[in-house]
């Protein structure tokens, strides 16, 4: 069985780097992007099982990522993370087709559990 | 007589400043004290939370860092504001300390580099908060030298700040910036850059500093010394060894032109094609990595080599030492056969030995550089290390591994006199075993579980060793390296043992104590509040403390090798993320505690290096302020009526209730013990009333006893004639300040006893007594020895004892106060019978065993 592929989009390098490191340790294949444009370009080439995206970013934001992903790959799960201050927006996002949502700081273990659940659900 | 009273006043801290200041009403003072404590506690909670969030288990962003730091800063400011009100601005320097630390933290948060402006630092002055400026190699070695006492050659660091200056002075900063902008790291550009560096001049500052450093080296090691000049790049630690990436120049003569040349060569090696691609892989663009340099006096090595503290292939718990004749470059560069010794880390026995034919050796050449020569035929096949040396090297290596909590790759040398030097210590990169650890603990089968899931986890990890139970603070001195520290209470005094302790387990304590933050800082597996670890674990017993990522804590009987080994396999991980390390760095200015002992001269605002230090200082000095004011405040008496406490014993205590300390319906002039609701006063009186405690029969005084007590009859501390002859207790529901004069000696007790462990403290002062000075001294010894048993920190001055304990739980406070009540009663007149030193020990033992009627 090949490793599940996960994409991280967050405009802060530290978030992507840390998420990549810990998810790779669990055997996932991970690609991290600092903004959404190149990430969506990449998505056109290849499908990812789970996308973890920041909600509030310059340019294309997390909601738009969600819409694009769902249009391209309805099966792909999207997990939204955001600064605590953006709770209202996050609740808004949850009304959409978001698999899960976490305010930052995110406990990595919880994120991993959520990813596992996202992958199981599909099968 | 007046002189004596004057002396005693000064012993009580009755110094000049306080007479000049206006006196605050005590209830206002007490309110401010509680405000200080509240703000202090909020601060400590945020520090704890930040430590946890930045510990690698959370994804966090800059927003989190800046918002939590701003919450922290707000609570520190509030704390300081109440503190200034409480002490009437007695510590103006504290604000400067806060500003200084805040500046350092803000620099880290907003990524402003170069907090230091020093070009050169000798290792003994290199502090851990300078590690970014001096690079990983320098920092690790200086830390080993300064904190662990490892023998490192004389050395100094040329800082990253010096590197910045050098590059800027020669116009290279702009050149690199433009290369970075173009994304151009073609080999010919890099070669041009290296050439520029070699042709550059040292900035005048740096030149002066270097020449001073060389003079210093000559004065320490003589003119014939030479240097090893090596890279110590800003981030050359963690999991990235940069092994062999940068230049090392050996045997550099101690003179300016040679050092300058070597320095430039090392700096230029940052820009080789190989080093550049390595840096790229780690996420650095050209120019982002700054290069500090290590200059270390070259050891004229008889033999040298490398130690791995675990087997890199699978993390097995054995030490591998490779060794050659002469300088170690032969091992590192694989130029000759080397001897191999494999030592079992647990038993210390040599499991395997291979003596190779060592055809050649590398030595220092006269006038600089190194030379490869053939080994003497008689020496080629001799072991380059004795069994004794193998053993000694293993011990050092294991202590370094334990200190850094990671397997180590260590370079060492032994000089012609047989002295061992450590030249480098860095994390050993292990081969990934791909196997993930799950919840269950394999390998522990067959080991009896001594303690399971009791207590609170302070720091996860696995540590094994012999149990060493500390009952009195002076036993700290006997703590063996690698032991498991077990104690009744947690104490920040244990910081001295943290470099050596395999694990820490305490009966009481909380995860937010000062000790807890130190444990996390030193990454010592630590479990507190276990209830009865000192009873369950035996002194000298071998145990394994294992606290996994789900906070399951188990203490096994014996050494569980598999657990210890796999704990080392788990290293690395998040530490490899540069951005993460960079941000976590700010914790260095937040959580470590440097102000440990309030009784030392270093306990000053100037010595505060972290926010935690600031809060600690405030806490300590607030208590001191309260103690002094409670004792001397006239205003308490004016404002509050004092009532007599009726007891079965003639203690003669007047009680002044400043809030909730008494349950009183009428306004009569007296209360009974049952009406006391103040927790600390109740506990103290309970102790005094304990059967057998109160010796009421008069003990005959001899003539010189009588004379000396006459000398001390005058009222030495109270100015309130109204209450002369009475003992005064100022109380609230949770507070007690008690002044007791029994016969000829004087007890003063100040304590705050709440449900929140961190608020709690007991200050106890004892002074004087009739009888001649040797008997007084014996009583002081008696009291001190008993207080030590209860975990107090003690200080003597003549026959004045100051004892303090803080941060213990509500229940523990009640128990301790009960015992203090007994002690006060018990020792009232004892000095008259303390005729010899043996009596001190006898009475002390009796007291601790609960035998009061001897």
XYZ file of C-alpha atoms in Angstrom, chain B residues 396-642:
247
model
C 32.728 10.943 30.581
C 30.820 10.047 27.422
C 27.865 8.660 29.349
C 27.680 11.751 31.531
C 27.681 13.972 28.429
C 24.944 11.883 26.833
C 22.905 12.103 29.971
C 23.415 15.837 30.124
C 22.181 16.431 26.579
C 19.585 13.654 26.693
C 20.679 12.458 23.303
C 23.163 9.948 21.951
C 26.444 11.744 21.347
C 29.256 11.756 18.850
C 32.268 12.897 20.873
C 35.839 13.749 19.878
C 38.490 13.361 22.539
C 42.248 13.486 23.026
C 44.616 12.317 25.753
C 47.767 14.344 26.190
C 51.230 13.049 26.986
C 50.519 13.302 30.723
C 47.431 11.140 30.369
C 44.906 13.965 30.855
C 41.656 13.465 28.922
C 40.229 16.398 26.942
C 36.898 16.585 25.149
C 37.181 18.431 21.832
C 33.672 18.187 20.467
C 30.291 16.797 21.416
C 27.376 16.706 19.048
C 24.192 14.694 18.681
C 24.776 11.340 17.053
C 22.649 10.855 13.977
C 20.986 7.451 14.196
C 19.863 5.308 11.333
C 16.080 5.527 11.155
C 14.609 2.232 12.163
C 11.266 3.076 10.615
C 9.477 1.385 13.443
C 7.041 3.560 15.277
C 6.620 3.307 18.982
C 3.100 2.522 20.047
C 1.507 2.816 23.469
C 2.525 -0.504 24.922
C 5.870 -0.835 26.598
C 7.626 -3.881 25.337
C 10.662 -5.091 27.144
C 9.330 -4.353 30.611
C 7.852 -7.822 31.049
C 9.208 -9.497 34.132
C 9.951 -6.208 35.838
C 7.865 -5.533 38.910
C 5.831 -2.327 38.733
C 6.562 -0.211 41.794
C 4.457 2.840 40.965
C 1.927 3.193 38.185
C 0.037 6.299 37.095
C 0.127 8.162 40.346
C 1.315 11.730 40.552
C 1.587 14.430 37.955
C 3.853 14.397 34.937
C 6.298 17.287 34.713
C 8.567 16.027 31.970
C 8.237 12.926 29.824
C 11.018 10.518 29.062
C 12.744 7.455 30.358
C 15.526 7.335 32.902
C 17.062 4.537 34.910
C 19.492 4.304 37.781
C 19.856 3.781 41.497
C 17.380 5.519 43.764
C 18.945 8.293 45.833
C 16.571 9.621 48.462
C 17.264 13.188 49.571
C 15.798 14.002 52.953
C 17.986 16.979 53.807
C 19.338 19.557 51.435
C 22.951 18.985 52.390
C 22.650 15.429 51.042
C 22.666 17.003 47.596
C 26.451 16.982 47.819
C 26.510 13.169 47.884
C 24.239 12.623 44.904
C 25.895 10.148 42.536
C 25.877 10.848 38.796
C 23.159 8.994 36.970
C 21.024 8.270 40.019
C 17.259 8.712 40.236
C 16.520 11.591 42.605
C 13.695 10.837 45.025
C 12.556 13.402 47.597
C 9.646 14.349 49.760
C 9.142 17.852 48.318
C 10.190 19.378 45.044
C 12.821 22.067 45.353
C 14.545 24.440 43.003
C 17.756 23.558 44.847
C 17.726 20.353 42.801
C 18.826 22.360 39.788
C 22.408 21.565 40.728
C 21.663 17.858 40.248
C 19.733 18.143 37.010
C 22.743 17.698 34.760
C 23.387 14.385 36.493
C 19.963 13.009 37.445
C 18.440 10.239 35.332
C 14.969 11.052 36.638
C 13.266 12.906 39.496
C 10.359 11.632 41.575
C 8.813 13.483 44.523
C 6.029 12.774 47.021
C 4.526 16.265 46.821
C 4.969 19.136 44.396
C 3.212 20.563 41.370
C 3.861 20.742 37.623
C 3.978 24.527 37.809
C 6.648 24.808 40.475
C 10.029 26.352 39.872
C 11.602 22.924 39.934
C 9.153 21.720 37.309
C 10.252 24.359 34.821
C 13.859 23.479 35.511
C 13.127 19.785 34.885
C 11.581 20.633 31.548
C 14.494 22.863 30.700
C 16.991 20.111 31.448
C 14.602 17.490 30.053
C 14.901 15.271 33.095
C 12.010 12.785 33.226
C 10.120 14.044 36.265
C 7.097 12.889 38.194
C 5.772 14.858 41.186
C 3.028 14.502 43.761
C 3.217 10.707 43.815
C 2.189 10.570 47.473
C 4.666 8.106 48.842
C 7.595 7.557 46.484
C 10.040 8.024 49.365
C 8.260 5.176 51.135
C 7.817 2.832 48.155
C 11.281 3.234 46.629
C 14.298 2.065 48.570
C 17.546 4.019 48.735
C 20.035 2.304 46.408
C 17.412 0.251 44.578
C 17.760 0.167 40.772
C 14.667 1.463 39.023
C 13.464 2.630 35.618
C 11.188 5.672 35.409
C 9.195 5.668 32.197
C 6.747 8.412 31.221
C 5.383 7.962 27.715
C 3.811 10.412 25.266
C 0.355 9.705 26.712
C 1.612 10.687 30.159
C 1.427 7.129 31.420
C 3.999 6.998 34.147
C 5.427 3.752 35.459
C 8.348 3.081 37.762
C 9.757 -0.421 37.297
C 11.995 -2.374 39.598
C 15.406 -2.830 37.966
C 16.915 -1.388 34.802
C 14.645 -2.002 31.808
C 17.262 -1.866 29.088
C 14.826 -1.931 26.195
C 13.024 1.149 27.452
C 16.208 3.074 28.065
C 17.511 2.206 24.622
C 14.337 3.035 22.759
C 14.110 6.353 24.599
C 17.359 7.326 22.911
C 16.104 6.130 19.547
C 13.225 8.572 19.742
C 15.366 11.693 19.574
C 15.516 14.085 16.697
C 12.117 14.784 15.234
C 10.897 18.309 15.638
C 14.346 19.536 16.611
C 15.268 19.153 12.968
C 12.897 21.908 11.956
C 14.952 25.076 11.831
C 12.014 27.484 12.068
C 10.841 25.629 15.126
C 14.189 25.781 16.879
C 14.450 29.437 16.047
C 11.136 30.277 17.670
C 11.554 27.933 20.587
C 14.753 29.815 21.303
C 12.710 32.577 22.862
C 11.907 30.238 25.746
C 15.515 30.732 26.796
C 14.519 34.218 27.893
C 11.235 33.096 29.389
C 11.346 29.894 31.372
C 14.760 29.006 32.798
C 15.262 29.914 36.415
C 18.674 31.331 37.309
C 17.778 32.952 40.606
C 17.727 29.866 42.751
C 18.811 30.777 46.233
C 17.457 33.990 47.746
C 20.103 33.841 50.445
C 22.994 34.451 48.047
C 24.374 37.770 46.859
C 23.375 36.918 43.312
C 19.716 37.301 44.122
C 19.396 40.737 42.531
C 17.440 42.342 39.674
C 20.698 42.608 37.739
C 21.081 38.842 37.737
C 17.602 38.237 36.324
C 17.945 36.742 32.866
C 14.456 35.487 32.221
C 10.858 36.405 32.903
C 10.762 33.514 35.316
C 13.652 35.065 37.264
C 11.757 38.359 37.456
C 8.674 36.665 38.841
C 10.747 34.681 41.297
C 12.470 37.820 42.545
C 9.161 39.600 42.997
C 7.653 36.688 44.856
C 10.565 36.318 47.227
C 10.862 40.015 47.996
C 7.116 40.431 48.464
C 7.145 37.833 51.172
C 10.121 39.564 52.804
C 8.282 42.874 52.686
C 5.238 41.383 54.322
C 7.276 39.728 57.026
C 8.992 42.945 58.010
C 5.883 45.083 57.901
C 3.767 42.679 59.871
C 6.306 42.713 62.630
C 6.807 46.423 62.881
C 3.511 47.869 61.816
C 2.024 50.130 64.487
C -0.934 50.774 62.291
C -2.298 47.276 62.710
C -2.688 47.847 66.369
C -4.316 51.215 65.903
C -6.856 49.975 63.441
C -7.756 46.552 64.721
C -8.665 45.543 68.217
C -6.544 42.797 69.621
